Coordinates of C-alpha atoms in Angstrom, one line a residue:
X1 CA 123.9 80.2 57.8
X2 CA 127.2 78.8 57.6
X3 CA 128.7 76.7 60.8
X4 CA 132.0 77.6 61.7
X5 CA 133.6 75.3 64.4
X6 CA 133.7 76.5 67.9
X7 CA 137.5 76.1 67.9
X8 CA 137.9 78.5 64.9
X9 CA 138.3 81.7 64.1
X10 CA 138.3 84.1 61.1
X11 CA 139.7 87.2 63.4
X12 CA 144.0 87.5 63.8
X13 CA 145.3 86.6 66.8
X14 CA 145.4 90.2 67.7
X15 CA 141.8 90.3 68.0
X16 CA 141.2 87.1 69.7
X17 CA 138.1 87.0 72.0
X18 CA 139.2 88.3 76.3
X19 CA 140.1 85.3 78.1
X20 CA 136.9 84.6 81.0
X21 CA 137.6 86.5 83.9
X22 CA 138.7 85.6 87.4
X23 CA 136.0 83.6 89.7
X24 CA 135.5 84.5 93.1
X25 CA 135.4 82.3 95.6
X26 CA 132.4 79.1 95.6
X27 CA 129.1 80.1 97.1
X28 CA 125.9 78.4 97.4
X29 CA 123.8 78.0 95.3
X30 CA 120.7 80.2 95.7
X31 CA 117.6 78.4 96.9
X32 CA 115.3 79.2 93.4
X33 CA 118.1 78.5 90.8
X34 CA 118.4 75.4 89.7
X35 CA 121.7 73.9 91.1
X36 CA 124.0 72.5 88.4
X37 CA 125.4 69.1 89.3
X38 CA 129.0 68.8 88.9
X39 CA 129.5 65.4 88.2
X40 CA 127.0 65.6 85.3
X41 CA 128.9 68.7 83.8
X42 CA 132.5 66.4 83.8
X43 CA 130.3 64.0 81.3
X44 CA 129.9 66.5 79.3
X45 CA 133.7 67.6 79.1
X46 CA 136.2 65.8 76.7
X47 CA 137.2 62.6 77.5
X48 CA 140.9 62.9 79.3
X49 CA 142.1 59.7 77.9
X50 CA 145.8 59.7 79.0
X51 CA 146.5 62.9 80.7
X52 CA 149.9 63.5 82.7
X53 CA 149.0 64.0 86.4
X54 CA 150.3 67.5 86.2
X55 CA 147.8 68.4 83.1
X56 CA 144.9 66.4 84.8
X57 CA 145.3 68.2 87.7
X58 CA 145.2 71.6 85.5
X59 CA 142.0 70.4 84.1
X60 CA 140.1 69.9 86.9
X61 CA 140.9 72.9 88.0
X62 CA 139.8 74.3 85.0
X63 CA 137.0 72.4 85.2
X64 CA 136.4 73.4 88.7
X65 CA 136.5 77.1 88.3
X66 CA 134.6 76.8 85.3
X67 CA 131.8 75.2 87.6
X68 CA 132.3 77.9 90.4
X69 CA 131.2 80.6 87.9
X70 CA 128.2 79.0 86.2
X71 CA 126.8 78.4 89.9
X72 CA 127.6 82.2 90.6
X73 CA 125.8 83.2 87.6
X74 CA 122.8 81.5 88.7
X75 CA 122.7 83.0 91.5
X76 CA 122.6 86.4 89.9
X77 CA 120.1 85.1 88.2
X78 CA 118.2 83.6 90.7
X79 CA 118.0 86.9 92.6
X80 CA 116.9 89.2 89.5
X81 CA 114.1 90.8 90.4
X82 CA 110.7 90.0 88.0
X83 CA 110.9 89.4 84.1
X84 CA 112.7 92.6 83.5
X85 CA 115.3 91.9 85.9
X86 CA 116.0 88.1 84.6
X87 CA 116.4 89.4 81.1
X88 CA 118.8 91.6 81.9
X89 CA 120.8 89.1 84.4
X90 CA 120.9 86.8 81.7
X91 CA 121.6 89.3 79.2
X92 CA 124.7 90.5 81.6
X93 CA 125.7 86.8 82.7
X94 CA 125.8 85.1 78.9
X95 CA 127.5 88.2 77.6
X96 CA 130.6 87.7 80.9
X97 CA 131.1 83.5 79.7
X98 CA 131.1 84.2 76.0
X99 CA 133.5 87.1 75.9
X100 CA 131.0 89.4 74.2
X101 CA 130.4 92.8 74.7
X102 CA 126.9 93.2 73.5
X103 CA 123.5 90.9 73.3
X104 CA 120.1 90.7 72.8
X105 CA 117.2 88.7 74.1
X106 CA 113.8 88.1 73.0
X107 CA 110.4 86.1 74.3
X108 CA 107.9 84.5 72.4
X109 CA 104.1 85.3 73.6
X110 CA 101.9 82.8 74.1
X111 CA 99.7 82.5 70.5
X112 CA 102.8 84.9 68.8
X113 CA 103.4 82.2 65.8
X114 CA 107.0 82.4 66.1
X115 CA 106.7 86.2 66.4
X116 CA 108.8 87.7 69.3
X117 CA 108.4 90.4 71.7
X118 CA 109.7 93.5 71.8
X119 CA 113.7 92.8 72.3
X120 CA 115.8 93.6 75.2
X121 CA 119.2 94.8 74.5
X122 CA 122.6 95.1 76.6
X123 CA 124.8 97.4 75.2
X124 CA 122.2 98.7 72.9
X125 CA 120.2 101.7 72.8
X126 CA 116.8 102.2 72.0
X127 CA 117.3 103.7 68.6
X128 CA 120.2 100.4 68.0
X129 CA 117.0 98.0 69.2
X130 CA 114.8 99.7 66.7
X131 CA 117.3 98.9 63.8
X132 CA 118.1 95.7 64.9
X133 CA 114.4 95.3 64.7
X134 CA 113.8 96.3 60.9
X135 CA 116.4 93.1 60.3
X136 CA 113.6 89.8 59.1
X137 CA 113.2 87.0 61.9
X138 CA 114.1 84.4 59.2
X139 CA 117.5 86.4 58.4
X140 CA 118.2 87.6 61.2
X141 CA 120.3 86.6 64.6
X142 CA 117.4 84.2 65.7
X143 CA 117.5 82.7 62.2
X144 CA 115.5 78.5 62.6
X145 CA 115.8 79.1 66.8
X146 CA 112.1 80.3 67.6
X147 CA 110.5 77.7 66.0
X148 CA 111.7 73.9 66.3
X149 CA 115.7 74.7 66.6
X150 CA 117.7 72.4 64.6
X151 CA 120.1 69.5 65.8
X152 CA 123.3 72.0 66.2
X153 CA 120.6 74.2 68.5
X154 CA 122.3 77.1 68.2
X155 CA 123.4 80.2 65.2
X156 CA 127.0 81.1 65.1
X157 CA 128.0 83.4 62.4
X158 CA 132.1 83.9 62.6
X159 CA 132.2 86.7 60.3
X160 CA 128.5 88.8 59.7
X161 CA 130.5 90.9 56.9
X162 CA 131.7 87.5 54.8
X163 CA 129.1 84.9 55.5
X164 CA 127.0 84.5 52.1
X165 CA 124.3 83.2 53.9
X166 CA 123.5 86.3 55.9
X167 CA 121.0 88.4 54.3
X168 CA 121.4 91.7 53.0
X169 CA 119.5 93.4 55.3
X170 CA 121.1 92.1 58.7
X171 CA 124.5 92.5 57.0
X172 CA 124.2 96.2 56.2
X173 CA 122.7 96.6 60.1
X174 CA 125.9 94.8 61.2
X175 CA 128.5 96.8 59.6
X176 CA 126.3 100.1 60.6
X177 CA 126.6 99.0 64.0
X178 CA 129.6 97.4 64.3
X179 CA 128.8 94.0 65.1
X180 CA 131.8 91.6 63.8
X181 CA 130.4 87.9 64.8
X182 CA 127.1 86.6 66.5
X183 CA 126.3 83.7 68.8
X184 CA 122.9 82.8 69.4
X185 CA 121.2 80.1 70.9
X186 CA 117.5 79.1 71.5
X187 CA 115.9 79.5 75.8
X188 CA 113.9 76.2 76.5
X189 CA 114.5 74.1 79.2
X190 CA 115.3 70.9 77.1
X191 CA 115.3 69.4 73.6
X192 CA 111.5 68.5 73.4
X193 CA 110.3 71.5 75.5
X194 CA 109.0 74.5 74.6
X195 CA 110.8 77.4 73.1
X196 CA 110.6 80.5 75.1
X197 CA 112.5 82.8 73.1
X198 CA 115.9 83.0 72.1
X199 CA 119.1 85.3 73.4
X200 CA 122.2 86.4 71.0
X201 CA 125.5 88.2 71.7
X202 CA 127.6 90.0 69.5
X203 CA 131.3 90.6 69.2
X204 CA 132.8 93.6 67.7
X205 CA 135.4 91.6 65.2
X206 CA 134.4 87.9 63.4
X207 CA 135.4 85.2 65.5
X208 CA 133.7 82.2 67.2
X209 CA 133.6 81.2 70.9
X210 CA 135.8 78.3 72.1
X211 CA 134.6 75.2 73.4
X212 CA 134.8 76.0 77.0
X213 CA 132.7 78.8 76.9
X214 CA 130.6 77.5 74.5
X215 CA 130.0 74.6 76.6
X216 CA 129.7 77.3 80.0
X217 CA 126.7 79.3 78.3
X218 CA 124.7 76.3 77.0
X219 CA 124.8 75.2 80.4
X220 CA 123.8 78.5 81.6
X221 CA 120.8 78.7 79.5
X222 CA 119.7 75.3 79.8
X223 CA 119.3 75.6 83.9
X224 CA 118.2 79.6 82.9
X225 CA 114.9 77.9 81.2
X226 CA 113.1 77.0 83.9
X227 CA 113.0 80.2 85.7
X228 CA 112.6 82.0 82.5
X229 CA 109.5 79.8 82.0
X230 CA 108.4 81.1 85.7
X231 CA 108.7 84.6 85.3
X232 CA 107.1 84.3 81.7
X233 CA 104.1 83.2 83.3
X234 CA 103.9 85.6 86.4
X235 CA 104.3 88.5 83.9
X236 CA 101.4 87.3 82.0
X237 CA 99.6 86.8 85.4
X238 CA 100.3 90.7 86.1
X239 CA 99.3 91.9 82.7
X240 CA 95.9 90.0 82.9
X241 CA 95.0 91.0 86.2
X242 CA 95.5 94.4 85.5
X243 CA 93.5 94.5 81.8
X244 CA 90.4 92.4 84.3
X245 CA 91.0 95.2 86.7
X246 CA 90.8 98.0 84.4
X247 CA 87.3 97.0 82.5
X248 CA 86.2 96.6 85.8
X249 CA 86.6 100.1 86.9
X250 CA 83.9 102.6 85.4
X251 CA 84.4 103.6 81.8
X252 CA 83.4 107.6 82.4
X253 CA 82.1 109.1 85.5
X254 CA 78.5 110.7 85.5
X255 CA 77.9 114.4 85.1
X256 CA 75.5 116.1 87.7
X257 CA 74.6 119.9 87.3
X258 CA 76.2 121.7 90.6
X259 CA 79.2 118.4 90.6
X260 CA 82.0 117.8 88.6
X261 CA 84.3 115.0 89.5
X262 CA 87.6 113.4 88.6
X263 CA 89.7 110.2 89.5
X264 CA 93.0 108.8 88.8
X265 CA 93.9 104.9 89.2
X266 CA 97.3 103.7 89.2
X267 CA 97.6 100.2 89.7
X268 CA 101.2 98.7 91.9
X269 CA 104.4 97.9 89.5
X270 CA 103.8 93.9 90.3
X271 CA 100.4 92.8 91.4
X272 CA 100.0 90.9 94.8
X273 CA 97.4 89.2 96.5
X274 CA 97.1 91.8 99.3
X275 CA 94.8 93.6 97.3
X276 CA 93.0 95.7 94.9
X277 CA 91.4 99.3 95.1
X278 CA 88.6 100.8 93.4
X279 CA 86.4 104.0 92.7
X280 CA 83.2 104.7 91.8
X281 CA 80.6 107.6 91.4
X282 CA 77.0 106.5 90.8
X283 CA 74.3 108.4 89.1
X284 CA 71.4 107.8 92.1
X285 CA 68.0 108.2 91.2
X286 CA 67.0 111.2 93.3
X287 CA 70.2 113.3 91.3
X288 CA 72.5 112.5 94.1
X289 CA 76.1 111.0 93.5
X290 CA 77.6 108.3 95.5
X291 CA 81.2 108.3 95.7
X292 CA 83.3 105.9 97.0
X293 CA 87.1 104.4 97.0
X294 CA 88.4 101.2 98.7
X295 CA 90.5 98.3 98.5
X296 CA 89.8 94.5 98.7
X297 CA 92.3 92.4 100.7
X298 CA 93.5 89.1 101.5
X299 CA 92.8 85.9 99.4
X300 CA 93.6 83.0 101.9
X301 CA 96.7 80.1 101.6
X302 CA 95.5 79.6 98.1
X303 CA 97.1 82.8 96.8
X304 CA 99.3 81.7 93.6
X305 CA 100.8 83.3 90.3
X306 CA 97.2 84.1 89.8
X307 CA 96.3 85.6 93.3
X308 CA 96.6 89.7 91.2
X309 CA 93.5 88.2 88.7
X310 CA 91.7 86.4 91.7
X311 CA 92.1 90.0 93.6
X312 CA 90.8 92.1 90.9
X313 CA 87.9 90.0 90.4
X314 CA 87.0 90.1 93.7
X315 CA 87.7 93.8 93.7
X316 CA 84.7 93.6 90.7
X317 CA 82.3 92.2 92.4
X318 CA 82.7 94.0 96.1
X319 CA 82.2 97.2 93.6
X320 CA 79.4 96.1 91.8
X321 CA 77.6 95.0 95.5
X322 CA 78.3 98.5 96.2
X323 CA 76.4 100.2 93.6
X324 CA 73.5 97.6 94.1
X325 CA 73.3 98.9 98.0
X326 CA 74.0 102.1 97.0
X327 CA 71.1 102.7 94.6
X328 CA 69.1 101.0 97.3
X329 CA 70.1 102.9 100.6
X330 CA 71.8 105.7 99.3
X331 CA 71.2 108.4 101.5
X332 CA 72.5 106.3 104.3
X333 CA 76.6 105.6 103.8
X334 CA 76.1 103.6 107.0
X335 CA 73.3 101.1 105.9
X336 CA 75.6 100.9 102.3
X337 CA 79.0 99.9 103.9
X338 CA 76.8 97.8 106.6
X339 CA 75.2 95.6 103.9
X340 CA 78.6 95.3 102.2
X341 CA 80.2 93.7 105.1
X342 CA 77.3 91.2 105.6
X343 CA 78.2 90.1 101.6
X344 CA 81.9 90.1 102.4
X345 CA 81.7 87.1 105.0
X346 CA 78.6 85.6 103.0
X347 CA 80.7 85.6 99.6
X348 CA 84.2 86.3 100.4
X349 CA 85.2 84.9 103.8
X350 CA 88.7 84.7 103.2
X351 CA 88.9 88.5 102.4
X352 CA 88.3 91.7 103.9
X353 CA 88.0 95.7 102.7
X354 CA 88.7 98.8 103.6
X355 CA 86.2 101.7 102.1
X356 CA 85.0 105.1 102.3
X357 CA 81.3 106.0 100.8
X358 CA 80.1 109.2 100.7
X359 CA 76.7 110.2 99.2
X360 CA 76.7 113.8 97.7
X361 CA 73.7 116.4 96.9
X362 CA 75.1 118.5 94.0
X363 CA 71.9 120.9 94.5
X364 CA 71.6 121.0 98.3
X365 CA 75.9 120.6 98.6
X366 CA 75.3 118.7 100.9
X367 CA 78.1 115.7 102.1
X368 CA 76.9 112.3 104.0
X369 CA 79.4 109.8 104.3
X370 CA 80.9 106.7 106.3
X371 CA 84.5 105.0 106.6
X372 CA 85.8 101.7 107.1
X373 CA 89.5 101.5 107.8
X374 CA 89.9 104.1 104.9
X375 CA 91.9 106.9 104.8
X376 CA 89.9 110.4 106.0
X377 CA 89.0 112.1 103.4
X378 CA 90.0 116.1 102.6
X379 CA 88.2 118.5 102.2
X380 CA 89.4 121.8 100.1
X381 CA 87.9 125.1 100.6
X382 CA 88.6 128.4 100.1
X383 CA 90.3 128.5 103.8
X384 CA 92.6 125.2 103.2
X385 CA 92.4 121.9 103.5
X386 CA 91.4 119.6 106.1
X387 CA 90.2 116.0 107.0
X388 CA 86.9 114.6 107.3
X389 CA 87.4 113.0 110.5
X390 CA 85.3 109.0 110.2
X391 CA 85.3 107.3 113.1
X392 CA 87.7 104.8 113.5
X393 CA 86.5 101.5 112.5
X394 CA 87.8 98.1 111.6
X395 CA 88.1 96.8 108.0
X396 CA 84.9 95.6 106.7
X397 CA 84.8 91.6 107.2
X398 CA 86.9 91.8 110.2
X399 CA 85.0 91.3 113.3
X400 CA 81.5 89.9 114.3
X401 CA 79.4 93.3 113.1
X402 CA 80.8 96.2 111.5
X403 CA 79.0 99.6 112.5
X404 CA 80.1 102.8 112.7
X405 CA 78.9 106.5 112.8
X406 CA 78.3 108.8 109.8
X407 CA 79.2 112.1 109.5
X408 CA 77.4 114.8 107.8
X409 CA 78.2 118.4 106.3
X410 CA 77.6 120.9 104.1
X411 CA 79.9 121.9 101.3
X412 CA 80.5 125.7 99.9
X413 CA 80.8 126.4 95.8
X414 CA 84.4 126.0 94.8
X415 CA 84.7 123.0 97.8
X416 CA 86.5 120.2 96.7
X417 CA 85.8 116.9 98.6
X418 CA 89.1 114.5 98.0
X419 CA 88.9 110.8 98.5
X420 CA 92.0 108.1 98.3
X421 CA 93.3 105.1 99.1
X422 CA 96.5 103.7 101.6
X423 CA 98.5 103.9 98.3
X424 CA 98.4 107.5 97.4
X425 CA 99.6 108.8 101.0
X426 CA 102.5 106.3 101.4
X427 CA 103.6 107.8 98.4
X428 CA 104.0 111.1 100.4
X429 CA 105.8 109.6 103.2
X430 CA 106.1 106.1 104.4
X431 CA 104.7 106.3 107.1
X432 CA 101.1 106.4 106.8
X433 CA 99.7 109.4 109.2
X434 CA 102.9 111.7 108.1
X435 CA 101.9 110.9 104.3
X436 CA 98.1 112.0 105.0
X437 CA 99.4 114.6 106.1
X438 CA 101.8 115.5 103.2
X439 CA 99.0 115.5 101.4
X440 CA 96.5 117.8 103.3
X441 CA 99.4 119.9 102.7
X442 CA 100.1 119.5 99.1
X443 CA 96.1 119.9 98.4
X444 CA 95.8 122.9 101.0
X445 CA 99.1 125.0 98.7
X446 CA 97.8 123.2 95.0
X447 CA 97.6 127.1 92.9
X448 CA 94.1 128.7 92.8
X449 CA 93.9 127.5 89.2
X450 CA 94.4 123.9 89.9
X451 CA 91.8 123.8 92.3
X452 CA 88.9 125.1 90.0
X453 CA 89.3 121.8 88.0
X454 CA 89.1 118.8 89.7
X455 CA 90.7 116.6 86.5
X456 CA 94.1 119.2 87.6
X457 CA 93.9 118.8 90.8
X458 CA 93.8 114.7 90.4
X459 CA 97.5 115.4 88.1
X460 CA 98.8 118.1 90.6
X461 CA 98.6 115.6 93.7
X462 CA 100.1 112.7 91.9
X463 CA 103.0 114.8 90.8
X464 CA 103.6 116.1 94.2
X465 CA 103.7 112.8 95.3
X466 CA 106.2 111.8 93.1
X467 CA 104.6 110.8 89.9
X468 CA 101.8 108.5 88.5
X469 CA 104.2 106.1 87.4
X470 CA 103.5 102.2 89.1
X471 CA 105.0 101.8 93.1
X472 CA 105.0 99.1 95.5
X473 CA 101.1 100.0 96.6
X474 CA 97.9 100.3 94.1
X475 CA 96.6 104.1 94.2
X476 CA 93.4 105.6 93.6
X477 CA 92.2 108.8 93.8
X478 CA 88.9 110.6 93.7
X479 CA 88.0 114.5 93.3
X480 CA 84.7 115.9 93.4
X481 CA 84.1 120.3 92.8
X482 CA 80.8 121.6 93.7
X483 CA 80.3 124.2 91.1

């Protein structure tokens, strides 16, 4: 690609690049950003040589606004919220110091070979990301940055329609879209560190940033880096949490003669290390079902960027303790949930559960079941809907000795027995009794139709709740129709 000094430009003075807008006044620096020292940024700055005191004092107030904005676009920064949010800010922030009016960004996955991930735009569609995307990494606006950058560290191409060294492809994609000039530069948080991807803007006629702002948004990405690098990490936390999570949830449910059942699980937007929930329905030997749904909490002062992964593995193997007892003591939700408690402080002292086990006799339709700290479970018949009323209990691994009544009762075809976790009524409400009982009501009104399939009733409840997309809370949710 051909170089064209900061200082130049191939565009008419007409068409010169907006001069930097107006700072506001200094703030502090956010505590998570990196703070930029100001005496190291004056290094950095031409030397003044001899500079009448009138124009020295011009500089360094230049220079001093110059800093005030950099530090206020860390903050922004600092304050995005997740990996999403930082790509964007830093999207929105480089795109303010450069002049531009449009930008890209792109990571590189760990084991990717110098092949990014899916871009993020500003200023660009979806369909204007896609075409940007047909344009080859080699020859297009990351050209030599997502490997080992060169010693210039950067790609500026002045004029995208005159270059000769821009290929073909990403020339015809510029003039389709309008894109004049490009600067580009690589994200790592110094020369001999790691690239994590690389971020270009665009300007809609040729042209070439000045050396101020040239100088503002290297800055900018440099001390960007780190938290890049951080939120890189976390999001790779989250995705492997929730693809452990998911194989350990069951692969199909069983089918009983008399019993069909359905379940929906919808884990939370960003994984924490308050917890995990689960459901289950277990093919017992004597052609009952046990079905159950809980949550595993907690994880102790250790809890870290891999507190979601720890969570879900601990969720894993509270489950598969549960099927053990439940094979063994079935018949007894009690004796089930009791034993589980006992492994909770044997196995997992820093943790706790909340659960609700219910063992269910397709032929007989007949419903045993005990709670711990879960949400009551409804029950749909042909007269409405209404809870299952478990004793009140504390979370299993809580106190000294759980124990707890069961309850027991008989079903009548076309009854629908509906178990969920904490997550699924604070979708109805925040509050947690008023959103058990949004949901009573939405199951109780769900059409006549709905309720003869339990896989429709599962999607009715989640879209009157507002839709199965992620929330703040994990959410689970368990139907079962005797026939």
């Amino acid at each position: 690609m051909t170089d064209v000094h900061p200082l130049t430009s191939t565009a008419p003075a007409a068409t010169a690049l907006p001069p930097a807008p107006a700072p506001a006044p200094p703030a502090p620096p956010a505590a998570a950003a990196p703070a930029a020292d100001p005496a190291a940024d004056l290094l950095l700055l031409p030397e003044l040589g001899e500079v009448p005191a009138a124009d020295l004092q011009d500089r360094l107030a230049g220079w001093l606004s110059d800093f005030t904005s950099l530090q206020e676009h860390l903050e922004l920064l600092a304050r995005a919220d997740g990996l999403a949010g930082t790509l964007d800010a830093l999207l929105d922030s480089g795109a303010a110091l450069l002049g531009a009016r449009r930008g890209l960004v792109v990571t590189l996955p760990p084991g990717s070979e110098g092949q990014p991930a899916r871009p993020v735009g500003l200023g660009l569609d979806r369909a204007t990301l896609g075409t940007l995307e047909t344009v080859p990494v080699e020859h297009g606006p990351f050209a030599g940055l997502l490997g080992r950058p060169g010693p210039e560290g950067r790609l500026l191409i002045a004029d995208l329609a005159a270059d000769p060294a821009v290929g073909p492809r990403f020339r015809e994609v510029a003039e389709q879209l309008g894109l004049g000039a490009c600067y580009a530069l690589p994200l790592a948080a110094g020369p001999a560190e790691e690239v994590l991807g690389a971020a270009a803007w665009f300007y809609d006629e040729p042209g070439s940033p000045d050396e101020r702002r040239e100088h503002l948004v290297r800055r900018y990405c440099e001390f960007a880096a780190p938290l890049l690098a951080r939120q890189l990490a976390a999001d790779r936390a989250v995705r492997a949490a929730e693809t452990l999570r998911r194989s350990l949830l069951p692969g199909h449910l069983p089918a009983r003669t008399g019993l069909r059942v359905a379940a929906r699980c919808v884990p939370a937007a960003l994984e924490r290390a308050a917890g995990s929930d689960w459901y289950d329905a277990i093919a017992l030997p004597d052609d009952t079902v046990g079905l159950t749904v809980g949550s595993v909490l907690g994880g102790g002062p250790g809890a870290g960027p891999h507190a979601g992964t720890e969570a879900a593995a601990a969720m894993g193997r509270v489950r598969a303790a549960l099927r053990a007892y439940a094979v063994l003591e079935g018949e007894d939700p009690v004796s089930v949930l009791g034993d589980l408690e006992l492994l909770l402080k044997t196995t997992e002292p820093t943790r706790s559960a909340t659960a609700v086990y219910a063992c269910v006799d397709p032929a007989g339709r007949r419903i045993a079941l005990a709670g711990a700290a879960n949400c009551p479970p409804v029950l749909l018949t042909r007269y409405g809907a209404n809870f299952v009323e478990t004793s009140l209990s504390a979370p299993l691994g809580m106190l000294s000795c759980w124990e707890a009544p069961g309850v027991e009762l008989t079903a009548e075809p076309g009854d629908v027995l509906v178990l969920y976790t904490e997550g699924l009524a604070r979708r109805f409400a925040p509050a947690l009794h008023a959103g058990q009982s949004a949901l009573r009501r939405a199951a109780a009104d769900a059409p006549r139709d709905v309720r003869l399939d339990p896989d429709r009733l599962c999607a009715h409840l989640l879209e009157q709740a507002g839709g199965g997309e992620p929330g703040t809370d994990d959410l689970v949710l368990l139907a079962a129709r005797f026939e």
